[in-house]
PDB file of C-alpha atoms in Angstrom:
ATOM      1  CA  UNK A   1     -15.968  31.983 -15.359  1.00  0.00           C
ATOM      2  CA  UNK A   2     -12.634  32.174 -17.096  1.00  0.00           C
ATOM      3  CA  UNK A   3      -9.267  33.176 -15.977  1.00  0.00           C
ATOM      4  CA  UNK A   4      -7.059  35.700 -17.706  1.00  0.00           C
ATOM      5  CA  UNK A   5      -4.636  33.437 -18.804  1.00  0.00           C
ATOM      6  CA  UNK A   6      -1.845  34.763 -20.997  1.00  0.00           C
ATOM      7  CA  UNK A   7      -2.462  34.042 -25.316  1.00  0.00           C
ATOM      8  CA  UNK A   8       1.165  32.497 -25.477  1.00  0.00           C
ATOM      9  CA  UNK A   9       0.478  30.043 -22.662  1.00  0.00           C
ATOM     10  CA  UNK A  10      -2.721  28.401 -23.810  1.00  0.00           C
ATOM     11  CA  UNK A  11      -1.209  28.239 -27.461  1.00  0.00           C
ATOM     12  CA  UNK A  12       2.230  26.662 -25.988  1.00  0.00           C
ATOM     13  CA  UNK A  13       0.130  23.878 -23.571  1.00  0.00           C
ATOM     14  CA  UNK A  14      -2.379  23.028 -26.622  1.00  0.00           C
ATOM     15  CA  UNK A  15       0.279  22.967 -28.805  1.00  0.00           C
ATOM     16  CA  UNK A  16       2.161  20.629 -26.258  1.00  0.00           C
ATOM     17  CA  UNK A  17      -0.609  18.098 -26.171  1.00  0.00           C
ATOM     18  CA  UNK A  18      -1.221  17.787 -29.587  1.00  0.00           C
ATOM     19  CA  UNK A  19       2.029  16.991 -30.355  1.00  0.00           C
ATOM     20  CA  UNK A  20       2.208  14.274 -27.837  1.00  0.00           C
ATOM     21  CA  UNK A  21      -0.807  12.496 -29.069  1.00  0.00           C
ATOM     22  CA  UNK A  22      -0.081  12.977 -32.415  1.00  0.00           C
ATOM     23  CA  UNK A  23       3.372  11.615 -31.790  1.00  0.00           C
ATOM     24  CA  UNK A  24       2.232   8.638 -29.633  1.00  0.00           C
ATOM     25  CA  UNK A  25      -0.609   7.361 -32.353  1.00  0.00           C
ATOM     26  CA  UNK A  26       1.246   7.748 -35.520  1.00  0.00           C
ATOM     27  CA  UNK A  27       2.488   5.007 -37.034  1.00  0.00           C
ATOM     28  CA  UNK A  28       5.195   2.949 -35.441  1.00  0.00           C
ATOM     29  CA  UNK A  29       4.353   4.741 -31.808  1.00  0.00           C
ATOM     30  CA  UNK A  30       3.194   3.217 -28.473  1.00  0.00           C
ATOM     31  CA  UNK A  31      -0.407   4.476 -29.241  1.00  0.00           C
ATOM     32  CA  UNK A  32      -2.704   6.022 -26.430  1.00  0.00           C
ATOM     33  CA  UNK A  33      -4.220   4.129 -23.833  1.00  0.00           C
ATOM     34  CA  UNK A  34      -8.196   4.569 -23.683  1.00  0.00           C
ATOM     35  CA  UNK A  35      -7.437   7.420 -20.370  1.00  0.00           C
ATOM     36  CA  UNK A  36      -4.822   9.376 -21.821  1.00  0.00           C
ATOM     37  CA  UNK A  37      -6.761   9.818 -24.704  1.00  0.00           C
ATOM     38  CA  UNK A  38      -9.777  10.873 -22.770  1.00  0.00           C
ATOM     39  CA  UNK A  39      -7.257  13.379 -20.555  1.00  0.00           C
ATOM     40  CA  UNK A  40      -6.076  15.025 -23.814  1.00  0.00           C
ATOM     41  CA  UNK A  41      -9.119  15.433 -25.494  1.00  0.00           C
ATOM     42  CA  UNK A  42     -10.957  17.037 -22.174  1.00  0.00           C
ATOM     43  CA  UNK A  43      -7.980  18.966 -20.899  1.00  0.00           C
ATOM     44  CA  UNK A  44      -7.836  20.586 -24.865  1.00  0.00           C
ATOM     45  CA  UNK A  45     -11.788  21.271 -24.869  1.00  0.00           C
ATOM     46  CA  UNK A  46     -11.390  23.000 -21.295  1.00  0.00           C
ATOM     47  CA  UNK A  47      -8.221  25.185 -22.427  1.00  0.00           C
ATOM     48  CA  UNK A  48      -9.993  26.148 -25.614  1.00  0.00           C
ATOM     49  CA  UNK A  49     -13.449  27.046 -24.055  1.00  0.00           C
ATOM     50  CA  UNK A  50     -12.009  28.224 -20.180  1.00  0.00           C
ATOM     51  CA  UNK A  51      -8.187  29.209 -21.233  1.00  0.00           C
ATOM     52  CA  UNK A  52      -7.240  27.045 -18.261  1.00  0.00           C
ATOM     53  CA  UNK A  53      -8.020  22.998 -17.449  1.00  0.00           C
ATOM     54  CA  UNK A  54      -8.141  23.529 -13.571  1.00  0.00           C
ATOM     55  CA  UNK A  55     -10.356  25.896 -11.423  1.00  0.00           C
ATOM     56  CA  UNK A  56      -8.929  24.942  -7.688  1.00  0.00           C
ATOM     57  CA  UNK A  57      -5.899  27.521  -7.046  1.00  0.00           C
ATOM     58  CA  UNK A  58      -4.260  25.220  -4.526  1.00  0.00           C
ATOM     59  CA  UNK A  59      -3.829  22.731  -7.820  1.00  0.00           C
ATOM     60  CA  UNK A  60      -1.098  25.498  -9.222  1.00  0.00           C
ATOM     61  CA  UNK A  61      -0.353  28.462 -10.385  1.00  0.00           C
ATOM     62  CA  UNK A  62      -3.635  30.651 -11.628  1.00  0.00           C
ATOM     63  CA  UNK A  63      -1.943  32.473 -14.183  1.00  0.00           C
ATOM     64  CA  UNK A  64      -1.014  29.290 -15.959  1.00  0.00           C
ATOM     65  CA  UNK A  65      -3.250  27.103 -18.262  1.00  0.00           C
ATOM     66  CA  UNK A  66      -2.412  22.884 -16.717  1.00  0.00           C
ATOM     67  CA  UNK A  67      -1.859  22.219 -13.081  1.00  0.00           C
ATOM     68  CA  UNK A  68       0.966  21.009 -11.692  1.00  0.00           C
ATOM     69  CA  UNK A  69      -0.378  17.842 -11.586  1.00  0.00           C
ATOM     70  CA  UNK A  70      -1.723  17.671 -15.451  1.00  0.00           C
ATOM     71  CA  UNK A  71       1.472  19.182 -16.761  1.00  0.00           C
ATOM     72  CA  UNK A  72       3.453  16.102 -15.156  1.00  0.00           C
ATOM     73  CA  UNK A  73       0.683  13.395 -16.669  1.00  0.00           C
ATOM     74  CA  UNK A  74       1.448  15.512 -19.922  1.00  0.00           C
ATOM     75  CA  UNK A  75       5.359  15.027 -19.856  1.00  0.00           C
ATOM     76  CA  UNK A  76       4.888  10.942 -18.603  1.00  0.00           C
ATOM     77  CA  UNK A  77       2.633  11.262 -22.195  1.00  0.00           C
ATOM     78  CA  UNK A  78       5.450  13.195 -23.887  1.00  0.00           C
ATOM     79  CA  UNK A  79       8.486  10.541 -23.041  1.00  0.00           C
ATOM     80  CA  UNK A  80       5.977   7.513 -23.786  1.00  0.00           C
ATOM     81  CA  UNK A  81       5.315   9.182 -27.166  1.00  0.00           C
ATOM     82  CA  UNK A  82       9.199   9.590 -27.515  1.00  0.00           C
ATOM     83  CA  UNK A  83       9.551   5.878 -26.366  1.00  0.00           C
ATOM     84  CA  UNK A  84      11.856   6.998 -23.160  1.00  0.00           C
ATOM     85  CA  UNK A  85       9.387   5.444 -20.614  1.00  0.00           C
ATOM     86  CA  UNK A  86       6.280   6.875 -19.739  1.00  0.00           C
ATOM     87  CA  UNK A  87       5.985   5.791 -15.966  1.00  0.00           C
ATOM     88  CA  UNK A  88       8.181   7.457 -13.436  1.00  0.00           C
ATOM     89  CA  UNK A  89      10.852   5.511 -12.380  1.00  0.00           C
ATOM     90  CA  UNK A  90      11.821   4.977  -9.137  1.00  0.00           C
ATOM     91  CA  UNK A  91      15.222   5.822  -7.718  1.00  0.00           C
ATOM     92  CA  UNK A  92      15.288   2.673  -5.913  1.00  0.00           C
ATOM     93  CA  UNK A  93      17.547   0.263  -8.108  1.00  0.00           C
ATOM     94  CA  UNK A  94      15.737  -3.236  -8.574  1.00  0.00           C
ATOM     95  CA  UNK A  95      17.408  -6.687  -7.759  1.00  0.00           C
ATOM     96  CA  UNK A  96      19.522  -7.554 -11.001  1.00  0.00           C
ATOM     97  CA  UNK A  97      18.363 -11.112 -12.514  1.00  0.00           C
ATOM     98  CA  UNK A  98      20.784 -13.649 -12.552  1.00  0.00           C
ATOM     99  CA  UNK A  99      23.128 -12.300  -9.787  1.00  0.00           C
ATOM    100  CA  UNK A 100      24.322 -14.427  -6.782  1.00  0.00           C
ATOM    101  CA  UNK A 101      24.541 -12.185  -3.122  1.00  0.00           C
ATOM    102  CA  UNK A 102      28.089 -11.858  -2.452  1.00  0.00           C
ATOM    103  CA  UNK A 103      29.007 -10.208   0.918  1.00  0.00           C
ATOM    104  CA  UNK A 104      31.457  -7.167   1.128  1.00  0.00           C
ATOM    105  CA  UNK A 105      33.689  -8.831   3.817  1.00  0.00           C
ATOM    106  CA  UNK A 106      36.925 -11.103   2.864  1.00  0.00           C
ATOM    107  CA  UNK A 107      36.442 -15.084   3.224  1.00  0.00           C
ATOM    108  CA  UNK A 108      38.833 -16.035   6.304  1.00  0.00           C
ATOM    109  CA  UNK A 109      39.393 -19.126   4.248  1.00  0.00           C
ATOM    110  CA  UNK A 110      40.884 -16.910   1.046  1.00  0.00           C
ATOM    111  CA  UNK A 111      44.412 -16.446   2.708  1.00  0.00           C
ATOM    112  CA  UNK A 112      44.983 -20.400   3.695  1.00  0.00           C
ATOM    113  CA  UNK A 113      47.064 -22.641   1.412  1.00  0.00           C
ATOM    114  CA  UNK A 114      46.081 -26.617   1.067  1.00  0.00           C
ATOM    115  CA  UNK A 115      49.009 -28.986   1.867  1.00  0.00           C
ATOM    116  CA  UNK A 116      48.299 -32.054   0.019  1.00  0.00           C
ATOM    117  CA  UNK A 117      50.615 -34.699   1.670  1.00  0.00           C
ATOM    118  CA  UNK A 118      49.763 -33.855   5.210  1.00  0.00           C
ATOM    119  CA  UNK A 119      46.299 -33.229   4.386  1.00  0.00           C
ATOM    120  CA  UNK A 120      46.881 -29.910   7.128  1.00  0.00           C
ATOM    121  CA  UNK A 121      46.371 -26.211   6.430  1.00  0.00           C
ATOM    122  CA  UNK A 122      49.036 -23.776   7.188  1.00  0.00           C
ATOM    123  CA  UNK A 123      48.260 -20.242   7.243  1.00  0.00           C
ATOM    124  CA  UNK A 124      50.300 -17.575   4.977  1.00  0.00           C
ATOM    125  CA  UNK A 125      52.155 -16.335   7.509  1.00  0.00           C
ATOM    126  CA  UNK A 126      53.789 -18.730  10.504  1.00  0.00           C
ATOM    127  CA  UNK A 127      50.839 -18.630  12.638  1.00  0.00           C
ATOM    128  CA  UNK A 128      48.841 -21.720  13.935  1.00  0.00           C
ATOM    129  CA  UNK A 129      48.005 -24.679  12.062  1.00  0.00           C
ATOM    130  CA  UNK A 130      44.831 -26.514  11.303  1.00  0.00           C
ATOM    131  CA  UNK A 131      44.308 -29.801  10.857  1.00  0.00           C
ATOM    132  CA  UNK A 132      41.853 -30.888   8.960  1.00  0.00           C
ATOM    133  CA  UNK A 133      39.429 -33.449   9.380  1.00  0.00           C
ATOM    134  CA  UNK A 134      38.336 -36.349   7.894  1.00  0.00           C
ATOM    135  CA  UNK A 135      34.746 -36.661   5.745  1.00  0.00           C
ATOM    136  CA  UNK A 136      32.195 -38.188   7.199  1.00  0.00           C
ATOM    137  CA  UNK A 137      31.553 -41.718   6.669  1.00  0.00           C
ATOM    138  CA  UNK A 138      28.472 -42.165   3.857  1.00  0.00           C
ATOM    139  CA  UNK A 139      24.961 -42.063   6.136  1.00  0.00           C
ATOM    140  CA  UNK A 140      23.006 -44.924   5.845  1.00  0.00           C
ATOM    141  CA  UNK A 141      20.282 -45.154   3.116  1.00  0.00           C
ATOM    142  CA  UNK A 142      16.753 -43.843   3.804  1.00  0.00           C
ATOM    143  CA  UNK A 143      14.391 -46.597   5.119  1.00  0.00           C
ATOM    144  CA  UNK A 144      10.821 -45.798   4.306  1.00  0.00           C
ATOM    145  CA  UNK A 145       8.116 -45.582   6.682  1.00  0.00           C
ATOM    146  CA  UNK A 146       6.792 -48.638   7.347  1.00  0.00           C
ATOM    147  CA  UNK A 147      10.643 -50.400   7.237  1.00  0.00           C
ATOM    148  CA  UNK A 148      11.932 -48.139  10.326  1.00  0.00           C
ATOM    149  CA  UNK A 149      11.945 -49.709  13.637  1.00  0.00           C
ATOM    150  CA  UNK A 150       8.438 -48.289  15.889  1.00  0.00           C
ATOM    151  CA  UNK A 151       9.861 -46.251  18.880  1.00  0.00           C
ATOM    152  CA  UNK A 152       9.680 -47.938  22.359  1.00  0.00           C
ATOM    153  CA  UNK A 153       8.709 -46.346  25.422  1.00  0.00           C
ATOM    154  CA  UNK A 154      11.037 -47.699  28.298  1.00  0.00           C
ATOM    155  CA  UNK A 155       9.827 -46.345  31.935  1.00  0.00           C
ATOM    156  CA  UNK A 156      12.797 -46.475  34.355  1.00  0.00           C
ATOM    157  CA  UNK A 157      12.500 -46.237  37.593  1.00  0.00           C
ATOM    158  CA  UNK A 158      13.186 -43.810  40.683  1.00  0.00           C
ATOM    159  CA  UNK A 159      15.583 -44.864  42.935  1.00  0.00           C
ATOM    160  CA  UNK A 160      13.982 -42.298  45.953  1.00  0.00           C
ATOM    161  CA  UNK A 161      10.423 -44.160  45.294  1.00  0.00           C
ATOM    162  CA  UNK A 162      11.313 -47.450  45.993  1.00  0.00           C
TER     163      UNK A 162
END
């Protein structure tokens, strides 16, 4: 059973798809995948025969020819054909490549100068002074495995129990 579904609308959603597919598979365009060609060659059939694609009124408005739901799968085919993206973004922003973290907070270290005789750091202002200290001493090399002294197990004894 069709809808009454006004001339100008049918003409202006066939026209719509059409123009999208013809757009995406001429030459040079992104092409159709294998569904969205499907979707705009059964979504035109039902529009031509029906006047509308969609039966269930809780899927949009009757009076109109594409749901709500086929008229956004229509623009997504629209913007591919265009080459402007045919998947929805996200308004999350991704992680950009190649970018260290860097914290929003100043470095306590930023406002200290380096005294290079005295090897101490004074702070810009006359406040406290801080030493600093010496580097470590270079650790020992790495002995492997078998070269490290076995752990011995000494047992030492309670003064109360004897």
């Amino acid at each position: 059973m069709a809808r009454e579904i006004d001339d100008k609308k049918k003409r202006k959603a066939l026209r719509k798809l059409r123009k999208a597919a013809k757009r995406a598979e001429a030459e040079g365009g992104p092409g159709l995948s294998d569904w969205e060609r499907e979707f705009v060659d059964e979504v035109e059939e039902r529009v031509e025969k029906y006047g509308s694609a969609f039966a269930d009124p809780d899927k949009g408005a009757l009076s109109e020819p594409l749901s709500q739901r086929q008229m956004q799968k229509l623009r997504e085919i629209d913007k591919k054909s265009r080459g402007k993206g045919g998947m929805k973004r996200s308004s999350f922003k991704g992680k950009a490549k190649g970018k260290t973290f860097s914290p929003r907070s100043r470095d306590i270290h930023d406002d200290v100068e380096v005294d290079a005789e005295n090897t101490e750091r004074s702070t810009v202002s006359d406040g406290p002074r801080l030493v600093e200290t010496p580097a470590a001493p270079p650790s020992e090399p790495k002995l492997s495995e078998k070269a490290r002294p076995r752990p011995k197990l000494r047992l030492i004894k309670n003064e109360d129990d004897a």
